[in-house]
Amino acid sequence: MNVSDILFYFLSALAIGSAILVVISRSPIYSVLWLIVTFFAISGHYIMMNAQFLGIVNLIVYAGAIMVLFLFVIMLINLNTDAKPQKGKWLRLAGTVAGGCLLLVLVAALKNTEVKGMGVQVGTGDIGLINQLGKALFTEYVVPFEISSILFLSAMVGAVVIGKK
Amino acid sequence: MITLLAIDWLFILEKLILIVSIISISLVIAMYETYAERKVAAVMQDRRGPNRAGPFGILQPLADGLKLFMKEEIIPNTSNRFLFVLGPCMAMLTAMMTSAVIPWGGKIHFTLFGADRWVSLQIADINIGILYIFGVVSMGVYGIMIGGWASNNKFSLMAAMRGASQVISYELPMGLSLIALLMLTGSLKMSSIVGGQIDSWYNVLYQPLGFFIFLVCAFAECNRTPFDLPEAENELNFGYHQEYSSMKLGFYLFAEYINMFISSAVMVSLFWGGYDIPFIKDANLAEQIGYNWLAALQGLSMFIKIAIFIFAFMWVRWTIPRFRYDQLMNLGWKTLIPLSLFNMIITALVVLLREYGWRF
């Protein structure tokens, strides 16, 4: 049990715990705040795996920008009422069965993988560093990268068009 | 548990001392910024400013702090208590965290238990230094938003929205102007950005437009006049901290002054050579007076540069009136972003031309 193992288990527990709290929080504001904590834990994992750039970009983009927009929307339409729409009995049953199936599939898929029982491999690989990532994105994966940027541009244009109406 | 004890405890002790001293320095500087602000305002308006507490009124910040501590603490009845307290904490925390990657001086050298130790005056020299600052600054929005929302007051909420959208909008041109700078330095590490400027030209000479854009955005990010719409107390009510009282209000106001100090430090490090002593070859000086004295002088030079920037913040505050909100947004989105894109493209072209000539 060295420091990196302790950190790994702490971050994992934090990520899973806060992700559960995202789902079960009654107020949507708390859900968003717990989701931010989850992003922090995931960024911690990235940093432990020597992917500092990915870690900090995860924070800047998701926690710093997208979650702020979520908060904007929730605060402005005032979703703070605790009154949750009551879901029917059958809907709950269906949800439980579906979630259980997903859990089964995940456990079956991960049961025999070789990473089972291993902690994080600290400082292995350098694909998450900015030099390596930049080279990979702009040489090997340049076409998908550019196509996805066009996708973003079209989303932006669409937002402007809708906003102008 | 053997490996747990195998940490370099001396290293942790060094960093701890560094962290504590930098945080206390930022707190003291923020305290005296409030004093300096009032004195500068007084000079510009031909008044005397605070002059009762102590000689020249230098105990005024202590008196102000005491007043804030002694005031009655009111938490609105309907507000969300936990988030209400979390808001100012987040504001203060994010203001403090940014100082971790800024290099404050060269290396200090001393001998301990017969072993040579070199301690660099920087808490963490991570290879994403400047992005770390960006990440923490983008977290600063939550202090504003959570506080404004938890106050359960529509004016606070509207002011929080104003503040948050302003900070988010001005992060974009700030980042774009930074990309042009990073093309020149080729590194995100703060120590190598500063190191490239030591004994050579400062980055501001290569990136004057980028520096100007960064400066304007820094004003907006710190919510300083001309962009202090989140707390336009005479036109638009008071702002996201309207329901706050006592030291919680003090935290919000104090965080603004710490932000001012840190953003000055960031600008000095990125564009004005950081801790480099201007007009003098630092390496030659080190041979004459030793590394420890050099580090002290470098720290002094850094703080003088920072003080000039802080004065500029105050100078602008007492000179330029506040923008209207639509003017603020127009300036950000329609002027600064195109300008910084232009700056980025020109810089990219020049960098390519210098590297490959006309045949790229």
Short mmCIF file of C-alpha atoms in Angstrom, two decimals, chain B residues 34-236:
data_model
loop_
_atom_site.label_atom_id
_atom_site.label_comp_id
_atom_site.label_asym_id
_atom_site.label_seq_id
_atom_site.Cartn_x
_atom_site.Cartn_y
_atom_site.Cartn_z
CA THR B 34 -7.36 47.97 0.09
CA TYR B 35 -5.35 50.70 1.79
CA ALA B 36 -3.47 51.55 -1.40
CA GLU B 37 -6.71 51.68 -3.34
CA ARG B 38 -8.12 54.32 -1.01
CA LYS B 39 -4.89 56.28 -0.99
CA VAL B 40 -4.63 56.21 -4.79
CA ALA B 41 -8.26 57.27 -5.08
CA ALA B 42 -7.55 60.08 -2.65
CA VAL B 43 -4.53 61.30 -4.62
CA MET B 44 -6.47 61.22 -7.87
CA GLN B 45 -9.41 63.09 -6.38
CA ASP B 46 -7.25 65.57 -4.47
CA ARG B 47 -8.23 64.27 -1.04
CA ARG B 48 -6.21 62.87 1.86
CA GLY B 49 -7.59 59.37 2.16
CA PRO B 50 -7.47 57.30 5.35
CA ASN B 51 -5.05 58.97 7.79
CA ARG B 52 -6.42 58.34 11.30
CA ALA B 53 -5.39 54.80 12.23
CA GLY B 54 -1.66 54.83 12.81
CA PRO B 55 0.91 56.98 10.99
CA PHE B 56 -0.40 57.80 7.48
CA GLY B 57 -3.33 55.53 8.27
CA ILE B 58 -1.34 52.34 7.70
CA LEU B 59 -3.32 50.50 10.36
CA GLN B 60 -6.54 51.17 8.46
CA PRO B 61 -6.75 47.66 6.88
CA LEU B 62 -6.48 46.09 10.35
CA ALA B 63 -9.27 48.30 11.60
CA ASP B 64 -11.38 47.40 8.58
CA GLY B 65 -10.77 43.70 9.12
CA LEU B 66 -11.66 43.99 12.79
CA LYS B 67 -14.85 45.79 11.85
CA LEU B 68 -15.83 43.03 9.43
CA PHE B 69 -15.14 40.36 12.04
CA MET B 70 -17.19 42.11 14.71
CA LYS B 71 -20.23 42.73 12.55
CA GLU B 72 -23.34 40.70 13.07
CA GLU B 73 -23.50 37.69 10.86
CA ILE B 74 -26.79 37.29 9.08
CA ILE B 75 -27.73 34.20 7.14
CA PRO B 76 -31.03 34.71 5.35
CA ASN B 77 -33.74 32.47 6.69
CA THR B 78 -34.80 30.85 3.47
CA SER B 79 -31.37 30.46 1.95
CA ASN B 80 -29.54 27.22 1.56
CA ARG B 81 -27.15 27.33 4.49
CA PHE B 82 -24.45 25.01 3.25
CA LEU B 83 -24.21 26.56 -0.20
CA PHE B 84 -24.44 30.02 1.31
CA VAL B 85 -21.25 29.33 3.27
CA LEU B 86 -19.64 27.42 0.40
CA GLY B 87 -19.84 30.43 -1.96
CA PRO B 88 -17.32 32.72 -0.24
CA CYS B 89 -15.12 29.70 0.57
CA MET B 90 -14.92 28.81 -3.12
CA ALA B 91 -14.13 32.40 -4.04
CA MET B 92 -11.28 32.55 -1.53
CA LEU B 93 -9.98 29.06 -2.32
CA THR B 94 -9.76 29.62 -6.05
CA ALA B 95 -8.13 33.00 -5.51
CA MET B 96 -5.45 31.36 -3.35
CA MET B 97 -4.83 28.28 -5.47
CA THR B 98 -3.60 30.12 -8.54
CA SER B 99 -0.37 31.20 -6.86
CA ALA B 100 0.91 27.59 -6.82
CA VAL B 101 2.51 27.58 -10.25
CA ILE B 102 3.96 31.09 -10.36
CA PRO B 103 7.75 31.26 -10.06
CA TRP B 104 8.60 33.94 -7.51
CA GLY B 105 12.36 33.91 -7.85
CA GLY B 106 15.43 31.89 -8.74
CA LYS B 107 16.86 29.05 -6.73
CA ILE B 108 18.01 29.24 -3.14
CA HIS B 109 21.01 27.17 -2.16
CA PHE B 110 21.88 25.93 1.31
CA THR B 111 23.62 23.06 2.99
CA LEU B 112 21.70 20.91 5.44
CA PHE B 113 23.19 17.88 7.25
CA GLY B 114 26.10 18.06 4.86
CA ALA B 115 23.92 17.79 1.78
CA ASP B 116 23.53 20.51 -0.82
CA ARG B 117 19.96 21.53 -1.46
CA TRP B 118 18.60 23.72 -4.21
CA VAL B 119 15.14 25.06 -3.52
CA SER B 120 13.32 26.82 -6.32
CA LEU B 121 10.93 29.55 -5.22
CA GLN B 122 7.94 27.99 -6.93
CA ILE B 123 5.49 25.67 -5.27
CA ALA B 124 4.81 23.35 -8.20
CA ASP B 125 6.53 23.41 -11.57
CA ILE B 126 4.01 21.29 -13.45
CA ASN B 127 4.19 20.95 -17.20
CA ILE B 128 0.69 22.35 -17.70
CA GLY B 129 1.40 25.43 -15.56
CA ILE B 130 -0.56 28.05 -17.43
CA LEU B 131 -3.47 25.70 -18.09
CA TYR B 132 -3.64 25.02 -14.37
CA ILE B 133 -4.16 28.74 -13.82
CA PHE B 134 -6.92 28.66 -16.41
CA GLY B 135 -8.57 25.69 -14.77
CA VAL B 136 -8.58 27.34 -11.36
CA VAL B 137 -9.83 30.64 -12.76
CA SER B 138 -12.71 28.86 -14.45
CA MET B 139 -13.58 27.33 -11.07
CA GLY B 140 -13.83 30.87 -9.68
CA VAL B 141 -17.19 31.23 -11.39
CA TYR B 142 -18.71 28.78 -8.93
CA GLY B 143 -17.99 31.05 -5.98
CA ILE B 144 -20.04 33.77 -7.65
CA MET B 145 -22.83 31.52 -8.87
CA ILE B 146 -23.30 29.43 -5.75
CA GLY B 147 -23.23 32.49 -3.52
CA GLY B 148 -25.67 34.42 -5.68
CA TRP B 149 -28.06 31.52 -5.98
CA ALA B 150 -27.96 30.45 -2.34
CA SER B 151 -28.85 33.98 -1.24
CA ASN B 152 -32.35 33.26 -2.52
CA ASN B 153 -32.77 36.78 -3.77
CA LYS B 154 -33.58 37.57 -7.37
CA PHE B 155 -31.23 40.55 -7.48
CA SER B 156 -28.36 38.42 -6.20
CA LEU B 157 -29.22 35.75 -8.74
CA MET B 158 -29.30 38.22 -11.62
CA ALA B 159 -26.01 39.72 -10.49
CA ALA B 160 -24.47 36.26 -10.24
CA MET B 161 -25.61 35.55 -13.80
CA ARG B 162 -24.10 38.84 -14.93
CA GLY B 163 -20.85 38.07 -13.20
CA ALA B 164 -20.60 34.49 -14.38
CA SER B 165 -21.39 35.27 -18.00
CA GLN B 166 -18.85 38.10 -17.94
CA VAL B 167 -16.12 35.84 -16.58
CA ILE B 168 -16.90 33.07 -19.07
CA SER B 169 -17.04 35.48 -22.01
CA TYR B 170 -13.69 37.05 -21.22
CA GLU B 171 -11.99 33.70 -20.66
CA LEU B 172 -12.21 33.10 -24.42
CA PRO B 173 -10.14 36.05 -25.70
CA MET B 174 -7.78 35.50 -22.75
CA GLY B 175 -7.15 31.93 -23.86
CA LEU B 176 -6.81 32.92 -27.50
CA SER B 177 -4.25 35.61 -26.73
CA LEU B 178 -2.40 33.07 -24.65
CA ILE B 179 -2.25 30.58 -27.54
CA ALA B 180 -0.27 33.12 -29.56
CA LEU B 181 2.14 33.48 -26.66
CA LEU B 182 2.50 29.72 -26.30
CA MET B 183 3.39 29.43 -29.99
CA LEU B 184 6.42 31.58 -29.26
CA THR B 185 7.47 29.96 -26.00
CA GLY B 186 6.65 26.40 -27.05
CA SER B 187 5.98 25.35 -23.49
CA LEU B 188 3.20 25.52 -20.95
CA LYS B 189 5.61 25.37 -18.03
CA MET B 190 5.73 28.63 -16.12
CA SER B 191 9.40 28.18 -15.28
CA SER B 192 10.42 27.79 -18.91
CA ILE B 193 8.19 30.68 -20.04
CA VAL B 194 9.98 32.91 -17.54
CA GLY B 195 13.35 31.28 -18.21
CA GLY B 196 13.08 32.09 -21.92
CA GLN B 197 12.72 35.77 -21.09
CA ILE B 198 15.65 36.01 -18.68
CA ASP B 199 18.58 37.85 -20.25
CA SER B 200 16.66 38.19 -23.49
CA TRP B 201 13.72 40.18 -24.82
CA TYR B 202 10.51 40.13 -22.85
CA ASN B 203 7.51 38.51 -24.45
CA VAL B 204 5.61 41.79 -24.45
CA LEU B 205 7.87 43.00 -27.26
CA TYR B 206 6.84 40.06 -29.43
CA GLN B 207 3.21 40.07 -28.34
CA PRO B 208 2.11 43.65 -27.65
CA LEU B 209 -1.43 43.05 -28.92
CA GLY B 210 -1.66 39.77 -27.05
CA PHE B 211 -0.57 41.48 -23.87
CA PHE B 212 -3.13 44.24 -24.31
CA ILE B 213 -5.93 41.72 -24.83
CA PHE B 214 -4.74 39.73 -21.82
CA LEU B 215 -4.68 42.90 -19.71
CA VAL B 216 -8.24 43.85 -20.64
CA CYS B 217 -9.43 40.33 -19.94
CA ALA B 218 -7.63 40.31 -16.60
CA PHE B 219 -9.55 43.44 -15.63
CA ALA B 220 -12.78 41.72 -16.56
CA GLU B 221 -11.88 38.47 -14.80
CA CYS B 222 -11.12 40.33 -11.58
CA ASN B 223 -14.43 42.23 -11.83
CA ARG B 224 -12.59 45.53 -11.68
CA THR B 225 -13.86 48.82 -13.07
CA PRO B 226 -14.54 49.42 -16.03
CA PHE B 227 -15.97 45.90 -15.94
CA ASP B 228 -17.30 45.72 -12.38
CA LEU B 229 -20.89 45.10 -13.40
CA PRO B 230 -21.36 42.19 -11.01
CA GLU B 231 -21.25 44.72 -8.21
CA ALA B 232 -22.30 48.00 -9.74
CA GLU B 233 -23.43 49.36 -6.43
CA ASN B 234 -24.84 52.64 -7.59
CA GLU B 235 -26.59 51.64 -10.80
CA LEU B 236 -27.53 48.01 -10.45
#
